[in-house]
Coordinates of C-alpha atoms and ligand atoms in Angstrom, one line a residue:
X1 CA 1.9 28.6 91.4
X2 CA 1.4 25.5 93.4
X3 CA -2.2 25.4 92.2
X4 CA -1.3 25.9 88.6
X5 CA 1.2 23.1 88.7
X6 CA -1.4 20.8 90.3
X7 CA -3.9 21.8 87.4
X8 CA -1.4 20.9 84.7
X9 CA -0.6 17.5 86.5
X10 CA -4.3 16.6 86.7
X11 CA -4.8 17.6 83.0
X12 CA -1.9 15.4 81.9
X13 CA -3.1 12.6 84.0
X14 CA -6.7 12.9 82.6
X15 CA -5.6 13.0 78.9
X16 CA -3.2 10.0 79.6
X17 CA -6.1 8.1 81.0
X18 CA -8.5 8.7 78.2
X19 CA -5.7 7.8 75.6
X20 CA -4.9 4.5 77.2
X21 CA -8.6 3.6 77.5
X22 CA -9.0 4.3 73.8
X23 CA -6.0 2.1 73.1
X24 CA -7.6 -0.8 74.8
X25 CA -10.7 -0.4 72.7
X26 CA -12.9 0.6 75.7
X27 CA -16.2 2.4 75.3
X28 CA -17.7 4.0 78.3
X29 CA -15.5 1.7 80.5
X30 CA -16.6 -1.6 78.8
X31 CA -14.3 -3.4 76.5
X32 CA -15.3 -4.4 73.0
X33 CA -16.0 -8.2 73.0
X34 CA -14.3 -10.3 70.4
X35 CA -16.8 -12.6 68.5
X36 CA -15.3 -15.9 67.5
X37 CA -16.2 -18.4 64.6
X38 CA -19.4 -20.2 65.1
X39 CA -19.6 -23.7 66.1
X40 CA -22.0 -26.8 65.9
X41 CA -23.2 -25.6 62.4
X42 CA -26.3 -27.4 61.1
X43 CA -28.8 -26.7 58.4
X44 CA -31.2 -25.0 60.9
X45 CA -28.8 -23.6 63.7
X46 CA -25.2 -22.6 64.8
X47 CA -23.6 -21.7 68.1
X48 CA -22.5 -17.9 68.1
X49 CA -19.4 -17.5 70.5
X50 CA -17.5 -14.6 71.9
X51 CA -14.9 -13.8 74.5
X52 CA -15.5 -12.8 78.0
X53 CA -15.4 -8.9 78.9
X54 CA -14.7 -8.1 82.4
X55 CA -17.3 -6.0 84.2
X56 CA -20.0 -7.0 81.8
X57 CA -23.2 -8.8 83.1
X58 CA -24.9 -9.8 79.9
X59 CA -24.3 -9.6 76.1
X60 CA -26.5 -8.2 73.2
X61 CA -26.5 -10.6 70.2
X62 CA -27.5 -9.6 66.7
X63 CA -28.0 -12.0 63.7
X64 CA -28.6 -10.7 60.3
X65 CA -28.7 -11.8 56.7
X66 CA -26.8 -8.8 55.6
X67 CA -23.3 -7.8 56.7
X68 CA -24.5 -4.2 57.3
X69 CA -27.2 -5.5 59.8
X70 CA -29.9 -3.4 58.0
X71 CA -32.5 -6.1 59.1
X72 CA -32.3 -8.8 61.8
X73 CA -33.3 -12.4 62.0
X74 CA -36.5 -12.5 64.0
X75 CA -35.6 -12.6 67.8
X76 CA -31.9 -11.8 67.3
X77 CA -32.0 -8.0 67.4
X78 CA -30.0 -7.3 70.5
X79 CA -31.1 -10.6 72.2
X80 CA -29.9 -10.5 75.8
X81 CA -27.5 -13.6 76.5
X82 CA -25.9 -14.2 79.8
X83 CA -23.3 -16.8 78.7
X84 CA -20.5 -16.6 76.3
X85 CA -22.4 -18.4 73.5
X86 CA -25.9 -18.8 72.3
X87 CA -27.4 -21.5 69.9
X88 CA -29.2 -19.5 67.1
X89 CA -32.0 -21.5 65.9
X90 CA -34.9 -21.4 63.3
X91 CA -32.5 -20.8 60.4
X92 CA -32.6 -21.8 56.6
X93 CA -30.1 -24.3 55.2
X94 CA -27.4 -23.3 52.8
X95 CA -27.7 -19.6 53.8
X96 CA -25.2 -17.1 54.9
X97 CA -25.6 -15.3 58.2
X98 CA -23.7 -12.6 60.1
X99 CA -23.5 -12.1 63.8
X100 CA -22.0 -9.6 66.3
X101 CA -22.4 -8.8 69.9
X102 CA -22.0 -5.9 72.6
X103 CA -21.3 -6.5 76.3
X104 CA -23.4 -4.6 78.7
X105 CA -23.7 -4.0 82.5
X106 CA -26.2 -1.9 84.6
X107 CA -24.9 1.3 83.2
X108 CA -22.9 0.7 80.1
X109 CA -23.1 -0.8 76.6
X110 CA -19.8 -1.5 74.7
X111 CA -19.4 -0.9 71.0
X112 CA -20.0 -3.8 68.5
X113 CA -17.6 -6.6 68.3
X114 CA -16.3 -7.8 64.9
X115 CA -18.7 -9.4 62.5
X116 CA -18.7 -13.2 62.0
X117 CA -20.0 -15.0 58.8
X118 CA -21.5 -18.4 59.0
X119 CA -23.1 -20.4 56.3
X120 CA -25.6 -23.0 57.5
X121 CA -25.2 -26.6 56.1
X122 CA -27.5 -28.1 53.6
X123 CA -29.0 -26.3 50.6
X124 CA -31.1 -23.3 50.4
X125 CA -34.7 -23.8 50.7
X126 CA -35.3 -21.1 48.0
X127 CA -35.8 -23.3 44.8
X128 CA -33.1 -22.6 42.2
X129 CA -34.5 -20.8 39.2
X130 CA -34.0 -23.0 36.0
X131 CA -34.0 -20.0 33.9
X132 CA -30.8 -18.8 35.3
X133 CA -27.8 -19.7 33.1
X134 CA -25.4 -21.2 35.7
X135 CA -28.5 -23.1 37.3
X136 CA -29.1 -24.8 34.1
X137 CA -25.4 -25.4 33.3
X138 CA -24.8 -27.0 36.8
X139 CA -27.5 -29.4 36.1
X140 CA -26.0 -30.8 32.9
X141 CA -24.4 -34.3 32.8
X142 CA -21.1 -32.6 32.0
X143 CA -21.5 -29.2 33.7
X144 CA -19.2 -26.2 33.1
X145 CA -18.7 -22.6 34.4
X146 CA -20.8 -19.8 32.8
X147 CA -18.7 -16.8 33.2
X148 CA -19.0 -13.0 32.9
X149 CA -16.4 -10.2 32.5
X150 CA -16.8 -7.8 35.4
X151 CA -15.4 -4.6 36.8
X152 CA -14.5 -4.2 40.6
X153 CA -17.0 -1.2 41.1
X154 CA -20.0 -3.5 39.9
X155 CA -19.4 -5.8 42.9
X156 CA -21.1 -3.7 45.6
X157 CA -23.5 -5.9 47.6
X158 CA -27.1 -5.5 46.5
X159 CA -26.3 -3.8 43.2
X160 CA -28.0 -5.0 40.1
X161 CA -24.7 -6.4 38.8
X162 CA -24.2 -8.3 42.1
X163 CA -27.7 -9.8 42.0
X164 CA -27.5 -10.9 38.3
X165 CA -24.0 -12.2 38.8
X166 CA -24.8 -14.3 41.7
X167 CA -27.9 -15.5 40.1
X168 CA -26.6 -16.3 36.5
X169 CA -22.9 -16.9 36.5
X170 CA -20.3 -19.1 38.3
X171 CA -17.1 -17.7 36.9
X172 CA -15.7 -14.2 36.6
X173 CA -13.0 -12.6 34.5
X174 CA -11.7 -9.1 35.2
X175 CA -12.5 -6.9 32.0
X176 CA -9.3 -4.9 32.7
X177 CA -8.4 -4.6 36.3
X178 CA -6.2 -7.8 36.4
X179 CA -4.0 -6.7 33.5
X180 CA -0.5 -5.5 33.8
X181 CA -1.0 -1.7 33.4
X182 CA -3.4 -1.2 36.1
X183 CA -1.6 -3.5 38.6
X184 CA 2.1 -2.7 37.8
X185 CA 2.8 1.1 38.3
X186 CA 6.5 0.9 38.5
X187 CA 9.3 -1.9 38.7
X188 CA 8.2 -4.1 41.7
X189 CA 5.4 -1.5 42.8
X190 CA 1.9 -2.8 42.4
X191 CA -1.7 -1.5 42.8
X192 CA -3.8 -4.6 44.0
X193 CA -6.8 -2.8 45.2
X194 CA -9.3 -3.7 42.3
X195 CA -7.7 -7.0 41.6
X196 CA -8.0 -8.1 45.4
X197 CA -11.6 -6.9 45.5
X198 CA -12.4 -9.1 42.4
X199 CA -10.6 -12.1 43.7
X200 CA -12.2 -11.9 47.2
X201 CA -15.5 -11.4 45.8
X202 CA -15.1 -14.6 43.8
X203 CA -13.8 -16.5 46.7
X204 CA -16.3 -15.3 49.1
X205 CA -19.2 -16.2 46.9
X206 CA -18.2 -19.6 45.5
X207 CA -17.6 -18.1 42.1
X208 CA -14.6 -19.3 40.0
X209 CA -12.1 -16.6 39.4
X210 CA -10.3 -16.7 36.0
X211 CA -7.1 -14.4 35.8
X212 CA -7.0 -12.2 32.6
X213 CA -4.3 -11.7 31.6
X214 CA -0.6 -11.7 32.6
X215 CA 1.1 -10.6 29.5
X216 CA -0.7 -8.7 26.7
X217 CA 0.9 -6.2 24.3
X218 CA -2.0 -3.8 24.7
X219 CA -1.8 -3.7 28.6
X220 CA 1.9 -3.0 29.0
X221 CA 2.6 -0.1 31.5
X222 CA 4.5 2.9 30.3
X223 CA 7.5 2.2 32.6
X224 CA 8.1 -1.2 31.0
X225 CA 7.4 -0.1 27.5
X226 CA 10.1 2.6 27.9
X227 CA 12.4 0.3 30.0
X228 CA 16.0 1.6 29.4
X229 CA 17.8 -1.6 30.9
X230 CA 19.1 -4.6 28.7
X231 CA 16.9 -7.1 27.3
X232 CA 17.9 -9.5 30.0
X233 CA 16.9 -7.0 32.5
X234 CA 13.6 -6.6 30.7
X235 CA 12.9 -10.3 30.8
X236 CA 13.6 -10.1 34.6
X237 CA 11.1 -7.5 35.0
X238 CA 8.4 -9.6 33.2
X239 CA 9.5 -12.7 35.3
X240 CA 9.0 -10.8 38.5
X241 CA 5.7 -9.5 37.4
X242 CA 4.2 -12.9 36.5
X243 CA 5.9 -14.4 39.7
X244 CA 4.4 -11.8 42.1
X245 CA 1.0 -11.8 40.6
X246 CA 0.6 -15.7 40.4
X247 CA 2.0 -16.1 43.9
X248 CA -0.3 -13.4 45.4
X249 CA -3.4 -15.3 44.1
X250 CA -2.3 -18.8 44.3
X251 CA -5.2 -20.9 45.2
X252 CA -7.6 -18.0 44.8
X253 CA -7.4 -17.6 41.1
X254 CA -8.0 -20.9 39.4
X255 CA -6.7 -20.3 36.0
X256 CA -4.7 -17.6 34.1
X257 CA -4.5 -16.3 30.5
X258 CA -0.6 -16.3 30.6
X259 CA -0.1 -14.8 27.2
X260 CA -2.8 -13.0 25.3
X261 CA -2.9 -12.4 21.5
X262 CA 0.7 -13.4 20.6
X263 CA -0.2 -13.9 16.9
X264 CA -0.9 -11.1 14.4
X265 CA -3.8 -11.3 12.0
X266 CA -1.6 -12.3 9.1
X267 CA -0.5 -15.4 11.0
X268 CA 3.0 -14.3 12.0
X269 CA 4.0 -13.6 15.5
X270 CA 2.7 -10.3 16.6
X271 CA 5.5 -7.7 16.8
X272 CA 5.4 -6.7 20.4
X273 CA 7.7 -5.4 22.9
X274 CA 7.9 -8.8 24.4
X275 CA 8.9 -10.4 21.1
X276 CA 11.5 -7.7 20.3
X277 CA 13.0 -7.7 23.8
X278 CA 12.9 -11.4 24.8
X279 CA 12.8 -13.3 21.4
X280 CA 10.5 -15.8 19.9
X281 CA 10.5 -18.0 23.0
X282 CA 9.0 -15.4 25.2
X283 CA 5.6 -17.1 25.4
X284 CA 7.2 -20.3 26.6
X285 CA 9.2 -18.4 29.2
X286 CA 6.1 -16.7 30.5
X287 CA 4.4 -20.1 31.0
X288 CA 7.4 -21.5 32.5
X289 CA 7.6 -18.5 35.2
X290 CA 3.8 -18.9 35.9
X291 CA 4.0 -22.6 36.5
X292 CA 7.1 -22.2 38.8
X293 CA 5.5 -19.5 40.7
X294 CA 2.3 -21.6 41.3
X295 CA 4.2 -24.7 42.2
X296 CA 6.4 -22.7 44.6
X297 CA 3.3 -21.3 46.2
X298 CA 1.9 -24.7 46.7
X299 CA -0.8 -24.4 44.0
X300 CA -0.6 -27.7 41.8
X301 CA -3.9 -27.0 40.2
X302 CA -3.6 -23.6 38.5
X303 CA -4.8 -24.0 34.8
X304 CA -2.6 -22.1 32.3
X305 CA -4.4 -20.7 29.1
X306 CA -3.2 -19.2 25.8
X307 CA -5.8 -16.8 24.8
X308 CA -6.3 -15.4 21.2
X309 CA -9.2 -13.9 19.0
X310 CA -10.5 -14.6 15.6
X311 CA -8.8 -17.8 14.8
X312 CA -11.8 -19.7 13.6
X313 CA -12.2 -17.8 10.3
X314 CA -8.5 -17.0 9.8
X315 CA -6.6 -20.2 9.0
X316 CA -3.0 -18.6 8.9
X317 CA -3.7 -17.1 12.4
X318 CA -5.2 -20.4 13.7
X319 CA -2.3 -22.5 12.3
X320 CA 0.2 -20.1 14.2
X321 CA -1.7 -20.3 17.4
X322 CA -1.5 -24.0 17.3
X323 CA 2.3 -23.8 16.6
X324 CA 2.5 -21.9 19.9
X325 CA 0.1 -24.2 21.7
X326 CA 1.9 -27.5 20.5
X327 CA 5.2 -26.0 21.8
X328 CA 3.8 -25.3 25.1
X329 CA 2.1 -28.8 25.2
X330 CA 5.4 -30.4 24.3
X331 CA 7.0 -28.7 27.3
X332 CA 3.9 -29.7 29.5
X333 CA 3.3 -26.0 30.3
X334 CA -0.2 -25.4 29.1
X335 CA -3.7 -26.6 30.2
X336 CA -6.1 -24.9 27.9
X337 CA -6.8 -22.6 25.0
X338 CA -9.0 -19.5 25.4
X339 CA -11.0 -18.7 22.2
X340 CA -12.1 -15.2 22.7
X341 CA -15.1 -15.3 20.2
X342 CA -15.7 -11.6 19.7
X343 CA -18.0 -12.9 17.0
X344 CA -20.5 -11.1 14.7
X345 CA -24.0 -12.4 13.7
X346 CA -22.4 -13.2 10.2
X347 CA -19.2 -15.1 11.3
X348 CA -17.4 -17.5 12.0
X349 CA -19.7 -20.3 11.0
X350 CA -20.6 -23.3 13.1
X351 CA -18.2 -25.5 11.1
X352 CA -15.4 -23.0 11.4
X353 CA -15.7 -22.9 15.2
X354 CA -16.0 -26.6 15.6
X355 CA -12.9 -27.2 13.3
X356 CA -10.9 -24.6 15.3
X357 CA -11.8 -25.8 18.8
X358 CA -11.6 -29.6 17.9
X359 CA -7.8 -29.2 17.4
X360 CA -7.4 -28.2 21.0
X361 CA -9.8 -31.0 22.0
X362 CA -7.7 -33.6 20.2
X363 CA -4.7 -32.4 22.1
X364 CA -6.5 -33.1 25.3
X365 CA -6.7 -29.3 26.3
X366 CA -9.4 -27.5 28.2
X367 CA -11.5 -25.1 26.1
X368 CA -12.4 -21.6 27.5
X369 CA -14.6 -19.6 25.2
X370 CA -13.3 -16.7 27.1
X371 CA -14.8 -13.3 25.8
X372 CA -18.1 -14.3 24.0
X373 CA -20.0 -11.5 22.4
X374 CA -21.8 -10.9 19.2
X375 CA -21.8 -7.8 17.2
X376 CA -25.1 -7.2 15.6
X377 CA -24.3 -4.2 13.6
X378 CA -20.7 -4.8 12.3
X379 CA -21.5 -2.9 9.1
X380 CA -23.4 0.0 10.6
X381 CA -26.5 -0.8 8.7
X382 CA -29.0 -0.4 11.5
X383 CA -29.6 2.4 14.0
X384 CA -32.1 0.4 16.4
X385 CA -31.9 -3.3 17.3
X386 CA -34.4 -4.8 14.9
X387 CA -36.6 -7.9 15.6
X388 CA -34.9 -9.6 12.8
X389 CA -31.4 -9.0 14.3
X390 CA -32.7 -10.0 17.8
X391 CA -33.8 -13.4 16.4
X392 CA -30.5 -13.8 14.5
X393 CA -28.6 -13.1 17.6
X394 CA -30.8 -15.7 19.7
X395 CA -29.9 -18.3 17.2
X396 CA -26.2 -17.5 16.9
X397 CA -26.0 -17.6 20.8
X398 CA -27.7 -20.9 20.9
X399 CA -25.4 -22.3 18.2
X400 CA -22.2 -21.5 20.1
X401 CA -23.5 -22.7 23.4
X402 CA -24.6 -26.1 21.8
X403 CA -21.1 -26.3 20.2
X404 CA -19.4 -25.9 23.6
X405 CA -22.0 -28.0 25.5
X406 CA -21.2 -30.9 23.0
X407 CA -17.5 -31.0 24.1
X408 CA -16.2 -34.0 26.1
X409 CA -16.2 -33.6 29.8
X410 CA -12.5 -33.4 30.2
X411 CA -12.2 -30.5 27.8
X412 CA -14.8 -28.2 29.3
X413 CA -13.9 -25.5 31.5
X414 CA -16.0 -22.2 31.1
X415 CA -17.9 -20.1 28.6
X416 CA -17.5 -16.5 29.5
X417 CA -19.5 -13.5 28.1
X418 CA -17.7 -10.3 27.8
X419 CA -19.9 -8.1 30.0
X420 CA -23.4 -7.7 31.2
X421 CA -25.3 -4.9 29.3
X422 CA -25.2 -4.0 25.8
X423 CA -24.7 -0.3 26.4
X424 CA -21.5 -1.1 28.5
X425 CA -19.8 -3.4 26.1
X426 CA -16.5 -2.4 24.5
X427 CA -18.2 -2.7 21.0
X428 CA -20.8 0.2 20.6
X429 CA -19.3 3.3 19.2
X430 CA -15.8 1.7 19.0
X431 CA -13.9 3.9 16.7
X432 CA -10.4 2.9 17.9
X433 CA -10.1 -1.0 17.9
X434 CA -12.9 -1.7 15.5
X435 CA -13.5 1.3 13.5
X436 CA -17.2 1.0 14.0
X437 CA -18.3 4.3 15.5
X438 CA -22.0 3.4 15.7
X439 CA -24.3 1.5 18.1
X440 CA -24.4 -2.2 18.7
X441 CA -26.1 -4.8 20.9
X442 CA -23.7 -7.6 21.6
X443 CA -24.6 -9.1 25.1
X444 CA -27.4 -10.9 26.9
X445 CA -28.9 -7.9 28.7
X446 CA -30.1 -4.7 27.4
X447 CA -29.2 -1.2 28.6
X448 CA -32.0 -1.5 31.3
X449 CA -30.7 -5.0 32.4
X450 CA -33.6 -6.7 30.7
X451 CA -33.0 -10.2 29.6
X452 CA -32.6 -10.4 25.8
X453 CA -33.6 -13.2 23.5
X454 CA -29.9 -13.9 23.1
X455 CA -30.2 -15.1 26.9
X456 CA -33.0 -17.4 25.9
X457 CA -31.0 -18.7 23.0
X458 CA -28.1 -19.4 25.5
X459 CA -30.6 -21.4 27.7
X460 CA -31.9 -23.4 24.5
X461 CA -28.2 -24.2 23.8
X462 CA -27.9 -26.0 27.0
X463 CA -30.9 -28.3 26.2
Ligands
9MR501 O1 -13.2 -4.9 27.1 C1 -12.0 -4.6 27.5 C2 -12.0 -3.0 27.6 O2 -12.9 -2.5 28.6 C3 -10.6 -2.5 28.0 O3 -10.6 -1.1 27.9 C4 -9.6 -3.1 27.0 C5 -8.2 -2.6 27.5 O4 -7.8 -3.2 28.7 O5 -9.6 -4.5 27.0 C6 -11.0 -5.0 26.6 O6 -11.0 -6.4 26.6 C7 -10.1 -7.0 25.5 C8 -9.5 -8.1 26.1 O7 -8.9 -7.8 27.4 C9 -8.6 -8.9 25.3 N1 -9.3 -9.4 24.1 C10 -10.0 -8.1 23.3 C11 -10.9 -7.4 24.4 C12 -11.8 -6.3 23.7 O8 -10.8 -5.4 23.2

């Protein structure tokens, strides 16, 4: 009996000791070192730093160009260091590096520390390729962002999307993951996962993040559509949503489409749940709430856009959009207008686009061509992308980029294309919104991610 009790006591003591070791982050007896932010960063070196680990004798330092340490910077694969810092040398300027350390003594090696990211000063020695859209746009006398609509699952480091995005584009808009229906799952309940990922990607990589869109009749979650409360309570829900989203991304998202598509194709206010529940002033209310939330969060630079489609060749609609814009402008609530430009190769014409956009220019507003694509088969008369249509598309892309590039500096913001690859665009085989249940080729890259002539047209438009 005495022996049994002794055995149980020993077992309890043993399990207690091993638990407490785990809690302290120990491995084989050595604590995990904590890596600190780099110091003395130059264009060829930086000082990697970490905290002291008791019982350790030396540290093993890894430096890599990739966050998963698949490869190492030469001489920095488990480099043995005796101090608590090491100057890492022989690096390239303007380049992102990652480092981590392990502690070691005669018999033990700890697990890896946290990973620290550091960007060397100066510019990358790799010459920029002038055939990349953003590279050419950045070199203009009056540069502007070249944007693309993206999905969170395309942002995996090293994926074809990630590479093309970082090479060619300087701004991103979420194609759907920053709309109300994916984010707001119930009153005051949010699913931020995709939106957070998109915003972080933009911020981490120096890419502008445009928020699309706070209020859109086509992205209302079921709980709000079927909201049983009073109209005043409905308005409070919308206010809360706008406030929470703008606050979360204050300083991280540089601009928002506050209201999207409030005007119907016949030029009247679109009949939506927002108009019905909140009355004709709802657009203004939403802008006011967005502005107040940004100001309260200390973001005085947030740009607020009204965004709509097919205004250039529809005068009644265009006029009503400008009624809204004027009211917002009079209340100092709007910074810019988003012209979606889901165009076809047949329309709108150059003159129609210029007339439409110039009205906003005259009001001192920023212009965002916010969802550019070009349907090449709007009537369903082709089954393959013919060379004739290919050249027409190239010319049409060139035309619109030229129009945008000619805008005064103060009115430029971004020109965003609505997706990467033809086969992933919302247009091909669209029988719901467009009633065009056949193929189309609206974007700058084909289904194999090959650059199309439309891309060359874009570049030529920047000349
Ligand atoms: O292209 C987007 C598509 O993938 C989404 O399913 C859809 C609904 O969220 O929205 C599409 O984008 C629309 C944009 O948000 C507003 N203007 C019209 C775009 C095409 O329908």
